Coordinates of C-alpha atoms in Angstrom, one line a residue:
M1 CA 3.1 -6.5 -14.0
T2 CA 2.2 -9.4 -16.3
S3 CA 4.1 -11.2 -19.0
E4 CA 2.8 -8.7 -21.5
W5 CA 5.0 -6.0 -20.0
V6 CA 6.7 -4.0 -22.8
R7 CA 10.1 -2.5 -22.0
P8 CA 10.1 1.2 -22.4
R9 CA 12.2 2.7 -25.1
P10 CA 15.4 4.5 -24.1
G11 CA 15.9 8.2 -24.5
S12 CA 17.6 10.2 -27.3
R13 CA 20.9 10.0 -25.5
S14 CA 20.9 6.2 -25.7
Y15 CA 20.0 6.3 -29.4
R16 CA 23.0 8.6 -30.0
R17 CA 25.3 6.2 -28.2
D18 CA 23.9 3.3 -30.4
A19 CA 24.6 5.3 -33.5
L20 CA 28.2 6.0 -32.5
A21 CA 28.7 2.3 -31.5
A22 CA 27.3 1.1 -34.9
L23 CA 29.6 3.5 -36.7
A24 CA 32.6 2.3 -34.7
I25 CA 31.7 -1.4 -35.4
A26 CA 31.4 -0.6 -39.1
L27 CA 34.8 1.0 -39.2
G28 CA 36.2 -1.9 -37.3
A29 CA 34.7 -4.3 -39.8
G30 CA 36.3 -2.4 -42.7
V31 CA 39.7 -2.6 -41.0
T32 CA 39.5 -6.3 -40.3
A33 CA 38.2 -7.0 -43.8
L34 CA 41.4 -5.4 -45.2
L35 CA 43.5 -7.4 -42.8
Y36 CA 41.8 -10.7 -43.8
S37 CA 42.2 -9.8 -47.5
R38 CA 45.9 -9.3 -46.9
M39 CA 46.1 -12.7 -45.4
G40 CA 44.7 -14.2 -48.6
L41 CA 42.2 -16.4 -46.8
Y42 CA 39.9 -16.7 -49.8
P43 CA 41.5 -17.4 -53.1
D44 CA 38.5 -15.7 -54.8
P45 CA 37.2 -13.0 -52.4
A46 CA 34.0 -11.0 -53.0
E47 CA 34.1 -7.8 -55.0
P48 CA 35.0 -4.7 -53.0
W49 CA 31.5 -3.2 -53.5
L50 CA 29.8 -6.4 -52.2
T51 CA 32.2 -6.3 -49.2
V52 CA 31.3 -2.7 -48.4
V53 CA 27.5 -3.2 -48.9
G54 CA 27.5 -6.5 -46.9
L55 CA 29.5 -5.2 -44.0
A56 CA 27.4 -1.9 -43.9
A57 CA 24.2 -3.9 -43.9
M58 CA 25.4 -6.0 -41.0
T59 CA 26.8 -3.2 -38.8
L60 CA 25.1 0.1 -39.5
P61 CA 21.5 -1.1 -38.6
L62 CA 22.8 -1.7 -35.1
A63 CA 22.2 2.1 -34.5
L64 CA 18.5 1.2 -34.4
R65 CA 18.8 -2.1 -32.4
R66 CA 16.8 -0.8 -29.4
R67 CA 14.2 1.0 -31.5
F68 CA 13.5 -1.7 -34.1
P69 CA 15.1 -4.8 -32.7
E70 CA 13.1 -7.3 -34.9
A71 CA 14.0 -5.6 -38.2
V72 CA 17.7 -5.2 -37.2
A73 CA 18.0 -8.9 -36.3
I74 CA 16.5 -10.0 -39.6
V75 CA 18.7 -7.6 -41.7
A76 CA 21.9 -8.5 -39.7
A77 CA 21.2 -12.3 -40.1
A78 CA 20.6 -11.9 -43.9
A79 CA 23.7 -9.8 -44.3
F80 CA 25.8 -12.3 -42.4
Y81 CA 24.6 -15.1 -44.7
V82 CA 25.4 -13.1 -47.8
C83 CA 28.9 -12.1 -46.5
Q84 CA 29.8 -15.7 -45.7
Q85 CA 28.2 -17.2 -48.7
F86 CA 29.9 -14.9 -51.2
S87 CA 33.3 -15.0 -49.4
V88 CA 33.5 -11.5 -47.9
P89 CA 36.9 -11.6 -46.1
E90 CA 35.7 -10.7 -42.6
F91 CA 35.0 -13.1 -39.7
L92 CA 35.6 -11.2 -36.4
V93 CA 33.4 -8.1 -36.4
S94 CA 30.6 -9.7 -38.4
N95 CA 30.2 -12.4 -35.7
I96 CA 30.1 -9.7 -33.1
A97 CA 27.5 -7.7 -35.0
L98 CA 25.2 -10.8 -35.4
F99 CA 25.6 -11.6 -31.7
V100 CA 24.6 -8.0 -30.7
A101 CA 21.6 -8.1 -33.1
V102 CA 20.2 -11.4 -31.7
Y103 CA 20.9 -10.2 -28.1
S104 CA 19.1 -6.9 -28.7
L105 CA 16.1 -8.8 -30.1
G106 CA 15.8 -10.7 -26.8
A107 CA 16.5 -7.6 -24.6
W108 CA 14.4 -5.1 -26.4
G109 CA 11.7 -7.0 -28.4
K110 CA 8.3 -5.4 -27.9
S111 CA 6.5 -8.8 -28.1
R112 CA 8.1 -11.7 -26.2
R113 CA 6.3 -14.2 -28.4
R114 CA 7.5 -12.6 -31.6
A115 CA 11.0 -12.1 -30.2
T116 CA 11.2 -15.8 -29.3
I117 CA 9.9 -17.0 -32.7
L118 CA 12.3 -14.7 -34.6
R119 CA 15.4 -15.8 -32.6
L120 CA 14.6 -19.5 -32.9
S121 CA 14.0 -19.0 -36.6
I122 CA 17.4 -17.3 -37.1
I123 CA 19.2 -19.9 -35.0
A124 CA 17.5 -22.7 -36.8
A125 CA 18.4 -21.2 -40.2
M126 CA 22.0 -20.7 -39.2
F127 CA 22.3 -24.3 -38.0
A128 CA 20.7 -25.6 -41.2
W129 CA 23.2 -23.6 -43.2
V130 CA 26.1 -24.9 -41.1
T131 CA 24.8 -28.4 -41.5
V132 CA 24.6 -28.1 -45.3
N133 CA 28.1 -26.6 -45.5
L134 CA 29.5 -29.5 -43.4
I135 CA 27.7 -32.1 -45.7
V136 CA 29.0 -30.4 -48.8
T137 CA 32.5 -30.2 -47.4
V138 CA 32.7 -33.8 -46.3
S139 CA 31.5 -34.9 -49.8
D140 CA 34.0 -32.8 -51.7
P141 CA 37.6 -33.9 -51.2
E142 CA 38.9 -30.7 -52.7
L143 CA 37.5 -28.7 -49.8
L144 CA 39.9 -28.8 -46.8
P145 CA 42.1 -31.5 -48.4
E146 CA 44.5 -31.4 -45.5
V147 CA 41.8 -32.6 -43.1
S148 CA 41.4 -36.4 -42.8
R149 CA 37.9 -37.8 -43.3
S150 CA 38.7 -41.5 -42.5
G151 CA 37.4 -43.1 -39.3
V152 CA 34.5 -42.3 -36.9
F153 CA 36.6 -39.8 -35.0
S154 CA 38.4 -38.4 -38.0
Q155 CA 39.8 -34.9 -38.1
F156 CA 36.8 -33.7 -40.0
A157 CA 34.4 -35.2 -37.5
V158 CA 36.2 -33.3 -34.7
F159 CA 36.1 -30.2 -36.9
A160 CA 32.4 -30.6 -37.4
I161 CA 31.8 -31.1 -33.6
I162 CA 33.8 -28.0 -32.8
N163 CA 31.7 -25.9 -35.3
V164 CA 28.4 -27.2 -33.9
L165 CA 29.5 -26.6 -30.3
T166 CA 30.8 -23.1 -31.2
N167 CA 27.5 -22.2 -32.8
I168 CA 25.5 -23.6 -29.8
L169 CA 27.6 -21.4 -27.4
Y170 CA 27.4 -18.4 -29.7
F171 CA 23.7 -18.4 -30.3
G172 CA 22.8 -19.8 -26.8
G173 CA 24.8 -17.0 -25.2
A174 CA 23.0 -14.3 -27.3
Y175 CA 19.6 -15.8 -26.5
F176 CA 20.3 -16.2 -22.8
F177 CA 21.9 -12.8 -22.2
G178 CA 19.1 -11.1 -24.2
D179 CA 16.4 -12.7 -22.0
S180 CA 18.4 -11.9 -18.9
A181 CA 18.6 -8.2 -19.8
W182 CA 14.9 -8.1 -20.5
A183 CA 14.1 -9.8 -17.2
A184 CA 16.4 -7.4 -15.3
A185 CA 14.7 -4.4 -16.9
R186 CA 11.3 -5.8 -16.0
D187 CA 12.4 -6.4 -12.3
R188 CA 13.7 -2.8 -12.1
A189 CA 10.5 -1.5 -13.5
E190 CA 8.5 -3.6 -11.0
L191 CA 10.7 -2.3 -8.2
Q192 CA 10.2 1.3 -9.3
S193 CA 6.5 0.7 -9.5
R194 CA 6.4 -0.8 -6.1
T195 CA 8.5 2.1 -4.7
I196 CA 6.1 4.6 -6.1
E197 CA 3.1 2.6 -4.8
L198 CA 4.7 2.4 -1.3
E199 CA 5.4 6.1 -1.4
T200 CA 1.8 6.8 -2.4
Q201 CA 0.5 4.6 0.4
R202 CA 2.9 6.3 2.9
E203 CA 1.6 9.7 1.9
L204 CA -2.0 8.4 2.1
G205 CA -1.3 6.9 5.5
A206 CA 0.2 10.2 6.7
E207 CA -2.9 12.1 5.5
Q208 CA -5.1 9.6 7.2
A209 CA -3.1 9.9 10.4
V210 CA -3.5 13.7 10.3
A211 CA -7.2 13.3 9.7
L212 CA -7.5 10.9 12.6
D213 CA -5.6 13.2 14.8
R214 CA -7.9 16.0 13.9
M215 CA -10.9 13.8 14.6
L216 CA -9.6 12.8 18.0
I217 CA -8.8 16.5 18.9
A218 CA -12.3 17.5 17.7
R219 CA -13.9 14.7 19.8
E220 CA -12.0 15.7 23.0
L221 CA -12.8 19.4 22.5
H222 CA -16.5 18.5 22.0
D223 CA -16.6 16.5 25.2
V224 CA -14.8 19.0 27.3
V225 CA -16.5 22.2 26.0
A226 CA -20.0 20.7 25.7
H227 CA -20.0 19.4 29.2
H228 CA -18.7 22.4 31.0
V229 CA -20.4 25.0 28.9
S230 CA -23.7 23.2 29.4
V231 CA -23.2 23.3 33.2
M232 CA -22.3 27.0 33.1
G233 CA -25.3 27.7 30.9
V234 CA -27.7 26.0 33.3
Q235 CA -26.2 27.7 36.4
A236 CA -26.1 31.1 34.7
G237 CA -29.9 30.8 33.9
A238 CA -30.7 29.7 37.5
A239 CA -28.6 32.6 38.9
R240 CA -30.3 35.1 36.7
R241 CA -33.8 33.9 37.8
I242 CA -33.1 34.0 41.5
L243 CA -30.6 36.8 41.7
T244 CA -33.1 39.2 43.4
T245 CA -35.1 36.7 45.4
D246 CA -32.4 34.4 46.7
P247 CA -28.9 36.0 46.5
E248 CA -27.2 33.2 48.5
Q249 CA -28.3 30.5 46.1
A250 CA -27.4 32.8 43.1
L251 CA -23.9 33.1 44.6
G252 CA -23.8 29.2 44.8
S253 CA -24.7 29.0 41.1
L254 CA -22.0 31.5 40.2
A255 CA -19.5 29.5 42.3
T256 CA -20.5 26.4 40.3
I257 CA -20.0 28.4 37.1
E258 CA -16.5 29.5 38.2
Q259 CA -15.6 25.9 39.2
S260 CA -16.8 24.5 35.9
A261 CA -14.9 27.1 34.0
R262 CA -11.7 26.3 35.9
E263 CA -12.1 22.6 35.2
A264 CA -12.7 23.3 31.5
V265 CA -9.6 25.4 31.3
D266 CA -7.6 22.7 33.1
E267 CA -8.8 19.9 30.7
L268 CA -8.1 22.1 27.7
H269 CA -4.7 22.8 29.0
R270 CA -4.0 19.1 29.5
L271 CA -5.3 18.4 26.0
L272 CA -3.0 21.0 24.4
T273 CA -0.1 19.8 26.5
T274 CA -0.7 16.3 25.1
L275 CA -0.8 17.6 21.6
R276 CA 2.6 19.3 22.0
D277 CA 4.1 16.2 23.6
T278 CA 5.8 14.0 20.9
T279 CA 6.6 11.0 23.2
P280 CA 4.9 7.7 22.3
D281 CA 3.0 7.4 25.7
A282 CA 1.8 11.0 25.8
A283 CA -1.8 10.0 24.9
S284 CA -1.9 7.3 27.6
R285 CA -0.7 9.7 30.2
S286 CA -3.3 12.2 29.3
S287 CA -6.2 9.7 29.3
S288 CA -5.1 8.1 32.6
T289 CA -6.2 11.3 34.5
L290 CA -9.8 10.4 33.9
G291 CA -11.5 7.1 34.3
L292 CA -14.2 5.1 36.2
A293 CA -12.9 6.4 39.5
Q294 CA -14.0 9.9 38.5
L295 CA -17.6 8.9 37.8
P296 CA -18.9 9.8 41.3
A297 CA -17.3 13.3 40.9
L298 CA -19.0 13.6 37.5
L299 CA -22.4 12.8 38.9
T300 CA -21.8 15.2 41.7
D301 CA -21.2 17.9 39.1
M302 CA -24.5 17.0 37.4
T303 CA -26.3 17.2 40.7
D304 CA -24.8 20.5 41.6
A305 CA -25.9 21.7 38.1
G306 CA -29.5 21.0 39.1
M307 CA -30.0 17.5 37.6
H308 CA -30.6 14.5 39.8
A309 CA -28.3 11.6 38.9
N310 CA -27.7 8.3 40.6
L311 CA -24.8 5.8 40.3
T312 CA -25.2 2.1 40.7
V313 CA -22.3 -0.3 40.5
V314 CA -23.1 -4.0 39.9
G315 CA -20.5 -6.7 40.3
A316 CA -17.1 -6.8 42.0
E317 CA -15.0 -3.8 41.1
R318 CA -11.7 -4.5 39.5
H319 CA -8.9 -2.8 37.7
V320 CA -9.6 -1.9 34.1
T321 CA -7.2 -0.4 31.5
S322 CA -6.8 3.3 31.5
L323 CA -8.0 3.4 27.9
A324 CA -11.2 1.5 28.7
G325 CA -11.8 3.6 31.8
F326 CA -11.3 6.8 30.0
T327 CA -13.6 5.8 27.1
L328 CA -16.4 4.8 29.5
Y329 CA -16.0 8.1 31.4
R330 CA -16.3 10.1 28.2
V331 CA -19.4 8.1 27.2
A332 CA -21.0 8.8 30.6
Q333 CA -20.1 12.5 30.4
E334 CA -21.6 12.9 26.9
A335 CA -24.7 10.9 27.8
L336 CA -25.3 13.0 30.9
T337 CA -24.7 16.2 29.0
N338 CA -27.3 15.1 26.5
V339 CA -29.7 14.4 29.3
R340 CA -29.3 17.9 30.7
K341 CA -29.7 19.5 27.3
H342 CA -32.7 17.5 26.0
A343 CA -34.5 15.6 28.8
G344 CA -36.1 18.4 30.6
D345 CA -35.6 20.0 34.0
R346 CA -37.3 17.2 36.0
A347 CA -35.4 14.3 34.3
I348 CA -33.7 11.8 36.6
A349 CA -30.5 10.2 35.2
E350 CA -29.5 6.6 36.2
V351 CA -26.0 5.5 35.7
R352 CA -25.2 1.8 36.0
L353 CA -21.7 0.4 35.9
R354 CA -21.6 -3.4 35.5
Y355 CA -18.5 -5.5 36.0
L356 CA -19.3 -8.6 33.9
D357 CA -17.2 -11.7 33.5
N358 CA -15.3 -10.5 30.5
A359 CA -16.6 -7.0 29.9
I360 CA -17.3 -3.6 31.5
E361 CA -20.8 -2.3 30.7
L362 CA -22.0 1.3 31.3
E363 CA -25.7 2.3 31.0
V364 CA -27.0 5.9 31.2
S365 CA -30.8 6.2 31.2
N366 CA -33.2 9.0 32.0
T367 CA -36.8 9.7 32.5
G368 CA -37.0 12.9 30.5
V369 CA -39.5 13.6 27.7
G370 CA -37.7 16.3 25.9
R371 CA -38.3 16.7 22.1
A372 CA -35.1 15.2 20.9
I373 CA -35.4 12.3 23.3
A374 CA -39.1 11.7 22.4
R375 CA -38.1 11.4 18.8
G376 CA -35.5 8.8 19.6
A377 CA -32.9 10.7 17.7
T378 CA -29.7 8.8 17.2
G379 CA -27.8 11.3 15.1
G380 CA -25.6 14.2 16.2
L381 CA -21.9 14.5 16.9
G382 CA -22.3 13.3 20.5
L383 CA -23.6 9.8 19.7
I384 CA -21.2 9.6 16.7
G385 CA -18.3 10.3 19.1
M386 CA -19.5 7.6 21.5
R387 CA -19.6 5.1 18.7
E388 CA -16.1 6.0 17.4
R389 CA -14.6 5.9 20.9
V390 CA -16.1 2.5 21.9
L391 CA -15.5 0.8 18.5
A392 CA -11.9 1.9 18.7
V393 CA -11.4 -0.3 21.8
G394 CA -13.4 -3.2 20.4
G395 CA -16.6 -2.5 22.2
T396 CA -20.3 -1.9 21.2
V397 CA -22.8 0.9 21.7
E398 CA -26.5 0.9 21.7
A399 CA -28.7 3.9 22.0
G400 CA -32.5 4.5 21.7
A401 CA -35.7 5.8 23.1
R402 CA -37.3 3.8 26.0
P403 CA -40.8 2.6 25.6
H404 CA -42.2 4.6 28.5
G405 CA -40.2 7.8 27.8
G406 CA -36.6 8.9 28.2
F407 CA -33.5 7.6 26.5
L408 CA -30.9 5.0 27.2
V409 CA -27.3 4.6 26.1
R410 CA -25.5 1.3 26.7
A411 CA -21.7 0.8 26.1
A412 CA -19.8 -2.4 26.6
I413 CA -16.0 -2.8 26.3
P414 CA -14.3 -6.3 26.5
D415 CA -12.2 -6.7 29.6
R416 CA -10.9 -10.3 29.5
G417 CA -11.2 -12.9 26.8
T418 CA -13.4 -12.3 23.8
G419 CA -17.1 -11.8 23.2
F420 CA -19.7 -10.5 25.5
P421 CA -21.8 -12.5 28.1
D422 CA -25.5 -12.3 28.5
R423 CA -26.4 -9.0 30.1
T424 CA -29.2 -10.4 32.1
A425 CA -26.8 -12.4 34.2
A426 CA -25.8 -9.2 36.0
L427 CA -29.1 -7.4 36.2
P428 CA -30.3 -6.5 39.7
D429 CA -33.8 -8.0 39.2
G430 CA -32.5 -11.5 38.4
G431 CA -32.3 -11.0 34.7
A432 CA -36.0 -11.1 33.6
T433 CA -35.9 -7.6 32.2
H434 CA -33.6 -4.7 31.8
P435 CA -33.4 -2.2 34.6
D436 CA -35.3 0.3 32.5
G437 CA -38.3 -2.0 32.3
K438 CA -38.0 -3.4 28.8
A439 CA -37.2 -6.9 27.9
G440 CA -35.0 -8.0 25.1
H441 CA -34.0 -5.7 22.3
P442 CA -37.0 -4.1 20.6
D443 CA -36.8 -2.9 17.1
R444 CA -36.7 0.7 18.2
W445 CA -33.2 0.1 19.5
T446 CA -30.5 1.4 17.4
S447 CA -27.0 -0.1 17.2
L448 CA -24.4 2.5 16.5

């Protein structure tokens, strides 16, 4: 909110309260006017009709003090001047009414600049009037004859100082409390606005969390189902072709299908169990069951499914976090599944796991010439899932077609420190070229 904030108008209930309060103040002014008349304070008081009109003009407009604070303050100040100038016998309630009018202008003024100018103008006019009255009084011995005027600190001088101080406190209080009420209302409005904004952000965060959970679930289901169903499809096709000519091998393929189905069910069961578990470390316990230690078993499954796959480990093996290991395992699983689906029956998959100085790098390449591989496709949910997984742990992914056929996926995840070292430092051939036979990073490479 800026300084141009406008205080909202109150409701009809508040206006009814203001009307009742203004009526009560008007009645009080009438009663005190009768009492002051009885005291005989003025030798020549105002006519009754002027007293009624003056007090009504000063008190009844207060019913609109929050709806039209500027007009009410002007009318109340003018009525106060008329009542005092023409000897209306009332001092108590009229001062209260003028205080409330000036206060309301500060608390409810629509424009802060206009409210400030009007209040300062009213205060300046009142002080000018008081000053003129003091000058007239001191120059006329018949006015307040019992008050001594001789000496610097005469009784009249003290009387004048008391009047000035009283007016300073009176108008200063009305000005200060009006501004304080306006500032408090603005602070409450800002707090309410921030509360609404925080509530909106909380709801948005909850929606985003739900969407993220759905994306994670979809990704896990994709990895599990795609891998095992692909294996089962390949083995089922092989069993169908050799069922009559080689029953023993067909039985082996059926056994592989059964084993893959069991593994798929086990992984889905673990995933659903994790979803039902509300403890904070449920996800980490689930992911810790798969990691780099399971890569050999994954390649064995690929080989049993009819695809030749080799695993090469470069560098000294060391412990990695369960999240990093699980992420690299899923990348390898998805990449090998894509090889089996798109690279052709005679494709050879090469998996290289490099332990670099401050990162763990996984490469999955193949020699296939399938249609999707030949096009160098980088779309699809599989590669998108790889990117999302690796980026979530601060890593990088590159994927693209190799110059001499096939496809390569490379994922690197920071292990210690920051940044990534030069890949050529850990290549088996001394670092002149990549293991797939291409140097550098040609333009055909795609960073995900």
